[in-house]
Amino acid sequence: QLQLVESGGGLVQPGGSLRLSCAASGFTLRDDGISWFRQVPGKEREGVACISGSGRTAYYLHSVLDRFTIDRDNVGNVVYLKIVDLKPEDTAIYYCAGSAESFDTCSFDVVEMKYWGKGTPVTVSS
């Protein structure tokens, strides 16, 4: 079973920054689109950023466009999500997921995600 492992979450003060990592073990992410989602208890999971397998295409949730940056290291088999100027409303569990054979595009459609990580918690609080 393909699975991703997220890391890099934690407790951060408002205005701080984090870099989340999404790593694969035992398989390559090279051709797959990778998407980051976040979820707050009681709310639907929402896509915040995604990147194509090639790394040439990325999409963002409009409300985070100026603070979130997604990039990938296909040699290291890792996808990153950098978040700056963190706000309390960014508090959530952050998940990464892969959509197979998405070399030129990516998606926020959970139905297209073929494998997931278990999430890393981000708490923004003073």
C-alpha positions as a LaTeX table, in Angstrom:
\begin{tabular}{lrrr}
\hline
Residue & $x$ (\AA) & $y$ (\AA) & $z$ (\AA) \\
\hline
Gln1 & 0.00 & 0.00 & 0.00 \\
Leu2 & 1.39 & 3.35 & $-1.02$ \\
Gln3 & 1.62 & 5.82 & 1.80 \\
Leu4 & 3.06 & 9.24 & 2.39 \\
Val5 & 4.55 & 10.59 & 5.60 \\
Glu6 & 4.08 & 14.22 & 6.57 \\
Ser7 & 6.33 & 16.06 & 8.99 \\
Gly8 & 7.20 & 19.57 & 10.08 \\
Gly9 & 4.03 & 20.56 & 11.87 \\
Gly10 & 3.95 & 22.00 & 15.35 \\
Leu11 & 2.99 & 24.92 & 17.54 \\
Val12 & 3.85 & 28.28 & 16.03 \\
Gln13 & 3.11 & 31.84 & 17.04 \\
Pro14 & 1.08 & 34.04 & 14.70 \\
Gly15 & 3.34 & 35.54 & 12.07 \\
Gly16 & 5.72 & 32.62 & 12.20 \\
Ser17 & 6.57 & 30.17 & 9.45 \\
Leu18 & 6.80 & 26.43 & 8.88 \\
Arg19 & 7.93 & 24.09 & 6.17 \\
Leu20 & 5.95 & 20.90 & 5.95 \\
Ser21 & 7.41 & 17.86 & 4.23 \\
Cys22 & 5.67 & 15.03 & 2.45 \\
Ala23 & 7.86 & 12.01 & 1.82 \\
Ala24 & 7.34 & 8.69 & 0.12 \\
Ser25 & 9.04 & 5.50 & 1.10 \\
Gly26 & 9.43 & 2.60 & $-1.24$ \\
Phe27 & 8.00 & 4.26 & $-4.33$ \\
Thr28 & 8.67 & 7.32 & $-6.43$ \\
Leu29 & 6.55 & 10.46 & $-6.52$ \\
Arg30 & 8.18 & 11.58 & $-9.74$ \\
Asp31 & 5.19 & 11.26 & $-12.08$ \\
Asp32 & 2.44 & 12.01 & $-9.60$ \\
Gly33 & 0.70 & 15.20 & $-8.67$ \\
Ile34 & 0.90 & 15.89 & $-4.97$ \\
Ser35 & $-1.70$ & 17.90 & $-3.12$ \\
Trp36 & $-1.78$ & 19.36 & 0.36 \\
Phe37 & $-5.08$ & 19.43 & 2.21 \\
Arg38 & $-6.00$ & 20.64 & 5.65 \\
Gln39 & $-8.84$ & 19.77 & 7.93 \\
Val40 & $-10.27$ & 21.21 & 11.10 \\
Pro41 & $-12.51$ & 18.98 & 13.23 \\
Gly42 & $-16.11$ & 19.36 & 12.13 \\
Lys43 & $-15.20$ & 20.86 & 8.77 \\
Glu44 & $-14.56$ & 19.42 & 5.35 \\
Arg45 & $-11.04$ & 18.77 & 4.19 \\
Glu46 & $-9.91$ & 21.56 & 1.87 \\
Gly47 & $-7.15$ & 21.62 & $-0.67$ \\
Val48 & $-4.61$ & 24.37 & $-0.12$ \\
Ala49 & $-1.85$ & 23.69 & $-2.65$ \\
Cys50 & $-0.94$ & 21.15 & $-5.29$ \\
Ile51 & 1.91 & 20.56 & $-7.70$ \\
Ser52 & 2.18 & 18.50 & $-10.85$ \\
Gly53 & 4.63 & 15.63 & $-11.23$ \\
Ser54 & 6.88 & 17.80 & $-13.38$ \\
Gly55 & 6.80 & 20.60 & $-10.85$ \\
Arg56 & 5.87 & 23.08 & $-13.58$ \\
Thr57 & 2.24 & 23.51 & $-12.54$ \\
Ala58 & 0.98 & 24.52 & $-9.12$ \\
Tyr59 & $-2.37$ & 25.68 & $-7.84$ \\
Tyr60 & $-3.32$ & 27.30 & $-4.56$ \\
Leu61 & $-6.43$ & 27.97 & $-2.56$ \\
His62 & $-7.04$ & 31.63 & $-3.31$ \\
Ser63 & $-7.05$ & 32.68 & 0.33 \\
Val64 & $-3.52$ & 31.33 & 0.94 \\
Leu65 & $-1.98$ & 32.30 & $-2.39$ \\
Asp66 & 0.39 & 34.91 & $-0.98$ \\
Arg67 & 1.57 & 32.86 & 2.02 \\
Phe68 & 1.85 & 29.23 & 0.88 \\
Thr69 & 4.47 & 27.88 & $-1.48$ \\
Ile70 & 4.61 & 24.31 & $-2.73$ \\
Asp71 & 7.65 & 22.77 & $-4.35$ \\
Arg72 & 9.11 & 19.35 & $-4.89$ \\
Asp73 & 12.41 & 17.56 & $-4.96$ \\
Asn74 & 11.96 & 14.62 & $-7.26$ \\
Val75 & 15.47 & 13.39 & $-6.57$ \\
Gly76 & 14.86 & 13.38 & $-2.85$ \\
Asn77 & 11.29 & 12.14 & $-3.37$ \\
Val78 & 9.85 & 14.88 & $-1.18$ \\
Val79 & 7.25 & 17.60 & $-1.62$ \\
Tyr80 & 7.32 & 20.67 & 0.60 \\
Leu81 & 4.76 & 23.21 & 1.70 \\
Lys82 & 6.19 & 26.42 & 3.07 \\
Ile83 & 3.84 & 28.61 & 5.03 \\
Val84 & 4.75 & 32.11 & 6.12 \\
Asp85 & 2.89 & 34.70 & 8.18 \\
Leu86 & 0.91 & 31.96 & 9.90 \\
Lys87 & $-2.52$ & 32.89 & 11.19 \\
Pro88 & $-4.71$ & 31.23 & 13.83 \\
Glu89 & $-7.08$ & 30.18 & 11.05 \\
Asp90 & $-4.29$ & 28.06 & 9.57 \\
Thr91 & $-4.60$ & 25.74 & 12.56 \\
Ala92 & $-5.50$ & 22.31 & 11.19 \\
Ile93 & $-4.23$ & 18.84 & 10.42 \\
Tyr94 & $-2.30$ & 19.04 & 7.16 \\
Tyr95 & $-2.34$ & 16.04 & 4.84 \\
Cys96 & $-0.58$ & 15.31 & 1.60 \\
Ala97 & $-1.99$ & 13.05 & $-1.06$ \\
Gly98 & $-0.96$ & 11.76 & $-4.46$ \\
Ser99 & $-2.84$ & 11.57 & $-7.73$ \\
Ala100 & $-1.21$ & 9.00 & $-9.95$ \\
Glu101 & $-0.01$ & 9.88 & $-13.45$ \\
Ser102 & $-0.45$ & 13.63 & $-13.07$ \\
Phe103 & 2.78 & 14.75 & $-14.64$ \\
Asp104 & 1.40 & 17.96 & $-16.11$ \\
Thr105 & $-1.36$ & 18.90 & $-13.73$ \\
Cys106 & $-2.66$ & 18.50 & $-10.18$ \\
Ser107 & $-5.97$ & 18.58 & $-8.39$ \\
Phe108 & $-7.85$ & 19.29 & $-5.19$ \\
Asp109 & $-10.41$ & 16.59 & $-5.95$ \\
Val110 & $-10.17$ & 14.01 & $-3.17$ \\
Val111 & $-11.68$ & 11.40 & $-5.48$ \\
Glu112 & $-8.57$ & 11.62 & $-7.65$ \\
Met113 & $-6.19$ & 11.01 & $-4.74$ \\
Lys114 & $-4.81$ & 7.49 & $-4.81$ \\
Tyr115 & $-2.81$ & 7.54 & $-1.60$ \\
Trp116 & $-2.58$ & 9.69 & 1.52 \\
Gly117 & $-0.46$ & 10.44 & 4.51 \\
Lys118 & $-1.73$ & 10.44 & 8.07 \\
Gly119 & $-1.28$ & 14.15 & 8.57 \\
Thr120 & 0.79 & 16.53 & 10.63 \\
Pro121 & $-0.83$ & 18.99 & 13.04 \\
Val122 & $-0.26$ & 22.71 & 12.80 \\
Thr123 & $-1.34$ & 24.93 & 15.67 \\
Val124 & $-1.00$ & 28.68 & 15.42 \\
Ser125 & $-1.39$ & 30.33 & 18.79 \\
Ser126 & 0.29 & 32.85 & 21.03 \\
\hline
\end{tabular}
